[in-house]
JSON list of C-alpha atoms in Angstrom, two decimals:
[
{"chain": "A", "resi": 1124, "resn": "MET", "atom": "CA", "xyz": [28.75, -35.91, -18.53]},
{"chain": "A", "resi": 1125, "resn": "ARG", "atom": "CA", "xyz": [29.39, -32.51, -20.07]},
{"chain": "A", "resi": 1126, "resn": "THR", "atom": "CA", "xyz": [25.79, -32.31, -21.39]},
{"chain": "A", "resi": 1127, "resn": "TRP", "atom": "CA", "xyz": [24.51, -33.21, -17.95]},
{"chain": "A", "resi": 1128, "resn": "ILE", "atom": "CA", "xyz": [26.52, -30.38, -16.28]},
{"chain": "A", "resi": 1129, "resn": "ILE", "atom": "CA", "xyz": [25.38, -27.85, -18.91]},
{"chain": "A", "resi": 1130, "resn": "GLY", "atom": "CA", "xyz": [21.81, -29.01, -18.32]},
{"chain": "A", "resi": 1131, "resn": "ILE", "atom": "CA", "xyz": [22.11, -28.43, -14.56]},
{"chain": "A", "resi": 1132, "resn": "PHE", "atom": "CA", "xyz": [23.50, -24.92, -15.05]},
{"chain": "A", "resi": 1133, "resn": "SER", "atom": "CA", "xyz": [20.75, -24.10, -17.54]},
{"chain": "A", "resi": 1134, "resn": "VAL", "atom": "CA", "xyz": [18.09, -25.17, -15.06]},
{"chain": "A", "resi": 1135, "resn": "PHE", "atom": "CA", "xyz": [19.81, -23.20, -12.29]},
{"chain": "A", "resi": 1136, "resn": "PHE", "atom": "CA", "xyz": [19.81, -20.00, -14.37]},
{"chain": "A", "resi": 1137, "resn": "LEU", "atom": "CA", "xyz": [16.20, -20.51, -15.44]},
{"chain": "A", "resi": 1138, "resn": "ILE", "atom": "CA", "xyz": [15.14, -20.87, -11.81]},
{"chain": "A", "resi": 1139, "resn": "SER", "atom": "CA", "xyz": [17.42, -18.24, -10.31]},
{"chain": "A", "resi": 1140, "resn": "GLY", "atom": "CA", "xyz": [16.66, -15.50, -12.87]},
{"chain": "A", "resi": 1141, "resn": "PRO", "atom": "CA", "xyz": [13.09, -14.80, -11.70]},
{"chain": "A", "resi": 1142, "resn": "PHE", "atom": "CA", "xyz": [14.16, -15.29, -8.08]},
{"chain": "A", "resi": 1143, "resn": "CYS", "atom": "CA", "xyz": [16.91, -12.69, -8.38]},
{"chain": "A", "resi": 1144, "resn": "GLN", "atom": "CA", "xyz": [14.55, -10.29, -10.13]},
{"chain": "A", "resi": 1145, "resn": "ALA", "atom": "CA", "xyz": [11.99, -10.78, -7.35]},
{"chain": "A", "resi": 1146, "resn": "GLN", "atom": "CA", "xyz": [14.70, -10.20, -4.74]},
{"chain": "A", "resi": 1147, "resn": "GLY", "atom": "CA", "xyz": [15.71, -6.95, -6.49]},
{"chain": "A", "resi": 1148, "resn": "LYS", "atom": "CA", "xyz": [12.10, -5.77, -6.63]},
{"chain": "A", "resi": 1149, "resn": "PHE", "atom": "CA", "xyz": [11.58, -6.75, -3.02]},
{"chain": "A", "resi": 1150, "resn": "SER", "atom": "CA", "xyz": [14.67, -4.92, -1.77]},
{"chain": "A", "resi": 1151, "resn": "SER", "atom": "CA", "xyz": [13.77, -1.84, -3.81]},
{"chain": "A", "resi": 1152, "resn": "VAL", "atom": "CA", "xyz": [10.30, -1.64, -2.26]},
{"chain": "A", "resi": 1153, "resn": "ILE", "atom": "CA", "xyz": [11.79, -2.24, 1.21]},
{"chain": "A", "resi": 1154, "resn": "LYS", "atom": "CA", "xyz": [14.28, 0.60, 0.68]},
{"chain": "A", "resi": 1155, "resn": "ASN", "atom": "CA", "xyz": [11.46, 2.97, -0.24]},
{"chain": "A", "resi": 1156, "resn": "LYS", "atom": "CA", "xyz": [9.34, 1.82, 2.69]},
{"chain": "A", "resi": 1157, "resn": "GLN", "atom": "CA", "xyz": [12.33, 2.66, 4.90]},
{"chain": "A", "resi": 1158, "resn": "LEU", "atom": "CA", "xyz": [12.57, 6.10, 3.28]},
{"chain": "A", "resi": 1159, "resn": "ILE", "atom": "CA", "xyz": [8.90, 6.65, 4.17]},
{"chain": "A", "resi": 1160, "resn": "GLU", "atom": "CA", "xyz": [9.55, 5.54, 7.76]},
{"chain": "A", "resi": 1161, "resn": "GLN", "atom": "CA", "xyz": [12.43, 8.07, 7.89]},
{"chain": "A", "resi": 1162, "resn": "GLY", "atom": "CA", "xyz": [10.17, 10.85, 6.63]},
{"chain": "A", "resi": 1163, "resn": "GLU", "atom": "CA", "xyz": [11.79, 11.03, 3.19]},
{"chain": "A", "resi": 1164, "resn": "PHE", "atom": "CA", "xyz": [8.40, 11.09, 1.48]},
{"chain": "A", "resi": 1165, "resn": "HIS", "atom": "CA", "xyz": [9.34, 13.05, -1.64]},
{"chain": "A", "resi": 1166, "resn": "GLN", "atom": "CA", "xyz": [12.33, 10.81, -2.42]},
{"chain": "A", "resi": 1167, "resn": "ALA", "atom": "CA", "xyz": [10.28, 7.65, -1.85]},
{"chain": "A", "resi": 1168, "resn": "ARG", "atom": "CA", "xyz": [7.50, 9.04, -4.03]},
{"chain": "A", "resi": 1169, "resn": "SER", "atom": "CA", "xyz": [9.89, 9.77, -6.87]},
{"chain": "A", "resi": 1170, "resn": "ASN", "atom": "CA", "xyz": [11.46, 6.29, -6.65]},
{"chain": "A", "resi": 1171, "resn": "LEU", "atom": "CA", "xyz": [8.12, 4.49, -6.38]},
{"chain": "A", "resi": 1172, "resn": "GLU", "atom": "CA", "xyz": [6.66, 6.36, -9.34]},
{"chain": "A", "resi": 1173, "resn": "LYS", "atom": "CA", "xyz": [9.50, 4.94, -11.44]},
{"chain": "A", "resi": 1174, "resn": "ILE", "atom": "CA", "xyz": [9.00, 1.43, -10.04]},
{"chain": "A", "resi": 1175, "resn": "THR", "atom": "CA", "xyz": [5.26, 1.46, -10.78]},
{"chain": "A", "resi": 1176, "resn": "ILE", "atom": "CA", "xyz": [5.96, 2.50, -14.37]},
{"chain": "A", "resi": 1177, "resn": "GLN", "atom": "CA", "xyz": [8.52, -0.30, -14.79]},
{"chain": "A", "resi": 1178, "resn": "GLN", "atom": "CA", "xyz": [6.50, -2.87, -12.82]},
{"chain": "A", "resi": 1179, "resn": "PRO", "atom": "CA", "xyz": [2.82, -1.90, -13.04]},
{"chain": "A", "resi": 1180, "resn": "ASN", "atom": "CA", "xyz": [1.65, -5.15, -11.38]},
{"chain": "A", "resi": 1181, "resn": "ASP", "atom": "CA", "xyz": [3.71, -4.62, -8.22]},
{"chain": "A", "resi": 1182, "resn": "ALA", "atom": "CA", "xyz": [0.99, -4.22, -5.58]},
{"chain": "A", "resi": 1183, "resn": "GLU", "atom": "CA", "xyz": [3.39, -3.27, -2.79]},
{"chain": "A", "resi": 1184, "resn": "ALA", "atom": "CA", "xyz": [5.00, -0.54, -4.87]},
{"chain": "A", "resi": 1185, "resn": "TRP", "atom": "CA", "xyz": [1.52, 0.93, -5.51]},
{"chain": "A", "resi": 1186, "resn": "LEU", "atom": "CA", "xyz": [0.69, 0.67, -1.80]},
{"chain": "A", "resi": 1187, "resn": "TRP", "atom": "CA", "xyz": [3.78, 2.56, -0.68]},
{"chain": "A", "resi": 1188, "resn": "LEU", "atom": "CA", "xyz": [3.40, 5.07, -3.50]},
{"chain": "A", "resi": 1189, "resn": "GLY", "atom": "CA", "xyz": [-0.07, 5.78, -2.10]},
{"chain": "A", "resi": 1190, "resn": "VAL", "atom": "CA", "xyz": [1.38, 6.25, 1.37]},
{"chain": "A", "resi": 1191, "resn": "ALA", "atom": "CA", "xyz": [4.11, 8.57, 0.03]},
{"chain": "A", "resi": 1192, "resn": "ASN", "atom": "CA", "xyz": [1.51, 10.55, -1.95]},
{"chain": "A", "resi": 1193, "resn": "TYR", "atom": "CA", "xyz": [-0.60, 10.91, 1.18]},
{"chain": "A", "resi": 1194, "resn": "HIS", "atom": "CA", "xyz": [2.34, 12.25, 3.18]},
{"chain": "A", "resi": 1195, "resn": "THR", "atom": "CA", "xyz": [3.35, 14.69, 0.43]},
{"chain": "A", "resi": 1196, "resn": "GLY", "atom": "CA", "xyz": [-0.09, 16.31, 0.54]},
{"chain": "A", "resi": 1197, "resn": "SER", "atom": "CA", "xyz": [-1.62, 14.63, -2.51]},
{"chain": "A", "resi": 1198, "resn": "PRO", "atom": "CA", "xyz": [-4.71, 12.82, -1.22]},
{"chain": "A", "resi": 1199, "resn": "LYS", "atom": "CA", "xyz": [-6.26, 12.32, -4.68]},
{"chain": "A", "resi": 1200, "resn": "THR", "atom": "CA", "xyz": [-3.17, 10.65, -6.12]},
{"chain": "A", "resi": 1201, "resn": "ALA", "atom": "CA", "xyz": [-2.82, 8.70, -2.86]},
{"chain": "A", "resi": 1202, "resn": "VAL", "atom": "CA", "xyz": [-6.32, 7.27, -3.34]},
{"chain": "A", "resi": 1203, "resn": "ASP", "atom": "CA", "xyz": [-5.58, 6.45, -6.98]},
{"chain": "A", "resi": 1204, "resn": "ALA", "atom": "CA", "xyz": [-2.42, 4.52, -6.05]},
{"chain": "A", "resi": 1205, "resn": "LEU", "atom": "CA", "xyz": [-4.09, 2.78, -3.11]},
{"chain": "A", "resi": 1206, "resn": "VAL", "atom": "CA", "xyz": [-7.06, 1.70, -5.23]},
{"chain": "A", "resi": 1207, "resn": "THR", "atom": "CA", "xyz": [-4.61, 0.32, -7.79]},
{"chain": "A", "resi": 1208, "resn": "ALA", "atom": "CA", "xyz": [-2.75, -1.56, -5.03]},
{"chain": "A", "resi": 1209, "resn": "LEU", "atom": "CA", "xyz": [-6.01, -3.01, -3.71]},
{"chain": "A", "resi": 1210, "resn": "SER", "atom": "CA", "xyz": [-6.91, -4.23, -7.21]},
{"chain": "A", "resi": 1211, "resn": "LYS", "atom": "CA", "xyz": [-3.78, -6.39, -7.15]},
{"chain": "A", "resi": 1212, "resn": "LYS", "atom": "CA", "xyz": [-2.65, -9.10, -4.76]},
{"chain": "A", "resi": 1213, "resn": "LEU", "atom": "CA", "xyz": [-1.87, -7.68, -1.31]},
{"chain": "A", "resi": 1214, "resn": "SER", "atom": "CA", "xyz": [-1.45, -9.44, 2.01]},
{"chain": "A", "resi": 1215, "resn": "GLN", "atom": "CA", "xyz": [-4.19, -8.89, 4.57]},
{"chain": "A", "resi": 1216, "resn": "GLU", "atom": "CA", "xyz": [-1.83, -6.68, 6.59]},
{"chain": "A", "resi": 1217, "resn": "ASP", "atom": "CA", "xyz": [-1.11, -4.53, 3.53]},
{"chain": "A", "resi": 1218, "resn": "LYS", "atom": "CA", "xyz": [-4.83, -4.30, 2.74]},
{"chain": "A", "resi": 1219, "resn": "VAL", "atom": "CA", "xyz": [-5.42, -2.89, 6.23]},
{"chain": "A", "resi": 1220, "resn": "ILE", "atom": "CA", "xyz": [-2.73, -0.28, 5.62]},
{"chain": "A", "resi": 1221, "resn": "ALA", "atom": "CA", "xyz": [-4.21, 0.59, 2.22]},
{"chain": "A", "resi": 1222, "resn": "TYR", "atom": "CA", "xyz": [-7.77, 0.92, 3.54]},
{"chain": "A", "resi": 1223, "resn": "ASN", "atom": "CA", "xyz": [-6.63, 3.09, 6.45]},
{"chain": "A", "resi": 1224, "resn": "TYR", "atom": "CA", "xyz": [-4.62, 5.43, 4.24]},
{"chain": "A", "resi": 1225, "resn": "ALA", "atom": "CA", "xyz": [-7.45, 5.58, 1.70]},
{"chain": "A", "resi": 1226, "resn": "GLY", "atom": "CA", "xyz": [-9.84, 6.46, 4.54]},
{"chain": "A", "resi": 1227, "resn": "SER", "atom": "CA", "xyz": [-7.51, 9.20, 5.72]},
{"chain": "A", "resi": 1228, "resn": "ALA", "atom": "CA", "xyz": [-7.03, 10.54, 2.18]},
{"chain": "A", "resi": 1229, "resn": "TYR", "atom": "CA", "xyz": [-10.78, 10.69, 1.59]},
{"chain": "A", "resi": 1230, "resn": "PHE", "atom": "CA", "xyz": [-11.15, 12.39, 4.99]},
{"chain": "A", "resi": 1231, "resn": "ARG", "atom": "CA", "xyz": [-8.63, 15.08, 3.92]},
{"chain": "A", "resi": 1232, "resn": "MET", "atom": "CA", "xyz": [-10.76, 15.71, 0.83]},
{"chain": "A", "resi": 1233, "resn": "ASN", "atom": "CA", "xyz": [-13.95, 15.93, 2.95]},
{"chain": "A", "resi": 1234, "resn": "TYR", "atom": "CA", "xyz": [-15.42, 12.82, 1.32]},
{"chain": "A", "resi": 1235, "resn": "TRP", "atom": "CA", "xyz": [-16.94, 11.50, 4.52]},
{"chain": "A", "resi": 1236, "resn": "GLU", "atom": "CA", "xyz": [-18.91, 8.55, 3.13]},
{"chain": "A", "resi": 1237, "resn": "GLU", "atom": "CA", "xyz": [-15.94, 7.24, 1.16]},
{"chain": "A", "resi": 1238, "resn": "SER", "atom": "CA", "xyz": [-13.74, 7.68, 4.22]},
{"chain": "A", "resi": 1239, "resn": "ILE", "atom": "CA", "xyz": [-16.19, 5.75, 6.40]},
{"chain": "A", "resi": 1240, "resn": "GLU", "atom": "CA", "xyz": [-16.36, 2.96, 3.80]},
{"chain": "A", "resi": 1241, "resn": "GLN", "atom": "CA", "xyz": [-12.57, 2.54, 3.70]},
{"chain": "A", "resi": 1242, "resn": "TYR", "atom": "CA", "xyz": [-12.28, 2.51, 7.49]},
{"chain": "A", "resi": 1243, "resn": "SER", "atom": "CA", "xyz": [-15.10, -0.04, 7.67]},
{"chain": "A", "resi": 1244, "resn": "ARG", "atom": "CA", "xyz": [-13.28, -2.30, 5.20]},
{"chain": "A", "resi": 1245, "resn": "SER", "atom": "CA", "xyz": [-10.17, -2.05, 7.33]},
{"chain": "A", "resi": 1246, "resn": "LEU", "atom": "CA", "xyz": [-12.14, -2.91, 10.47]},
{"chain": "A", "resi": 1247, "resn": "PHE", "atom": "CA", "xyz": [-13.65, -5.92, 8.72]},
{"chain": "A", "resi": 1248, "resn": "LEU", "atom": "CA", "xyz": [-10.11, -7.28, 8.25]},
{"chain": "A", "resi": 1249, "resn": "GLN", "atom": "CA", "xyz": [-8.82, -6.13, 11.64]},
{"chain": "A", "resi": 1250, "resn": "PRO", "atom": "CA", "xyz": [-11.73, -5.71, 14.08]},
{"chain": "A", "resi": 1251, "resn": "GLY", "atom": "CA", "xyz": [-11.09, -3.62, 17.16]},
{"chain": "A", "resi": 1252, "resn": "ASN", "atom": "CA", "xyz": [-8.20, -1.58, 15.74]},
{"chain": "A", "resi": 1253, "resn": "LEU", "atom": "CA", "xyz": [-8.47, 1.48, 18.01]},
{"chain": "A", "resi": 1254, "resn": "VAL", "atom": "CA", "xyz": [-6.83, 3.93, 15.60]},
{"chain": "A", "resi": 1255, "resn": "THR", "atom": "CA", "xyz": [-9.21, 2.90, 12.83]},
{"chain": "A", "resi": 1256, "resn": "LEU", "atom": "CA", "xyz": [-12.22, 3.03, 15.16]},
{"chain": "A", "resi": 1257, "resn": "VAL", "atom": "CA", "xyz": [-11.34, 6.57, 16.21]},
{"chain": "A", "resi": 1258, "resn": "SER", "atom": "CA", "xyz": [-10.70, 7.60, 12.61]},
{"chain": "A", "resi": 1259, "resn": "ARG", "atom": "CA", "xyz": [-14.03, 6.17, 11.47]},
{"chain": "A", "resi": 1260, "resn": "GLY", "atom": "CA", "xyz": [-15.71, 7.86, 14.45]},
{"chain": "A", "resi": 1261, "resn": "ASN", "atom": "CA", "xyz": [-14.26, 11.20, 13.35]},
{"chain": "A", "resi": 1262, "resn": "ALA", "atom": "CA", "xyz": [-15.51, 10.67, 9.79]},
{"chain": "A", "resi": 1263, "resn": "LEU", "atom": "CA", "xyz": [-18.95, 9.70, 11.11]},
{"chain": "A", "resi": 1264, "resn": "HIS", "atom": "CA", "xyz": [-18.98, 12.85, 13.26]},
{"chain": "A", "resi": 1265, "resn": "TRP", "atom": "CA", "xyz": [-18.03, 15.12, 10.35]},
{"chain": "A", "resi": 1266, "resn": "SER", "atom": "CA", "xyz": [-20.64, 13.45, 8.14]},
{"chain": "A", "resi": 1267, "resn": "GLY", "atom": "CA", "xyz": [-23.29, 14.38, 10.71]},
{"chain": "A", "resi": 1268, "resn": "ASN", "atom": "CA", "xyz": [-23.84, 10.84, 11.96]},
{"chain": "A", "resi": 1269, "resn": "TYR", "atom": "CA", "xyz": [-23.32, 11.70, 15.63]},
{"chain": "A", "resi": 1270, "resn": "LYS", "atom": "CA", "xyz": [-25.01, 8.54, 16.89]},
{"chain": "A", "resi": 1271, "resn": "GLY", "atom": "CA", "xyz": [-22.68, 6.37, 14.81]},
{"chain": "A", "resi": 1272, "resn": "ALA", "atom": "CA", "xyz": [-19.70, 8.43, 15.94]},
{"chain": "A", "resi": 1273, "resn": "LEU", "atom": "CA", "xyz": [-20.57, 7.88, 19.59]},
{"chain": "A", "resi": 1274, "resn": "HIS", "atom": "CA", "xyz": [-20.94, 4.15, 18.94]},
{"chain": "A", "resi": 1275, "resn": "ASP", "atom": "CA", "xyz": [-17.40, 3.90, 17.57]}
]
């Protein structure tokens, strides 16, 4: 009986360990997403930089680091973080966010073609998104593609 009880507790700890770690990671990313929503971009950026060093495969941490970098005026590092996030497993909703922010970051750097490409990828996943259509139209306009801009 005693061996059986020890066996059950061992299995419980083996199963719950990764779950608790995932919960901790999840809540940490959520807290930093909330900081971004509150406009605390520098604090979120600092926290997320640490998380991505400790957990380099955390796609959501890279995504929100890219968003924080964008809002702190670092479009190049935003693109780098967003590209890293997109190379990992993201939900479709998170991919749309990543592509839109990457498009906006490229736009800030006057890289019109790259901006248009990112917005187009976002629209492929979420057709008809008005904000993305307008953003891509602006990039098309600035690239000199006035016909394409009018179409969007």
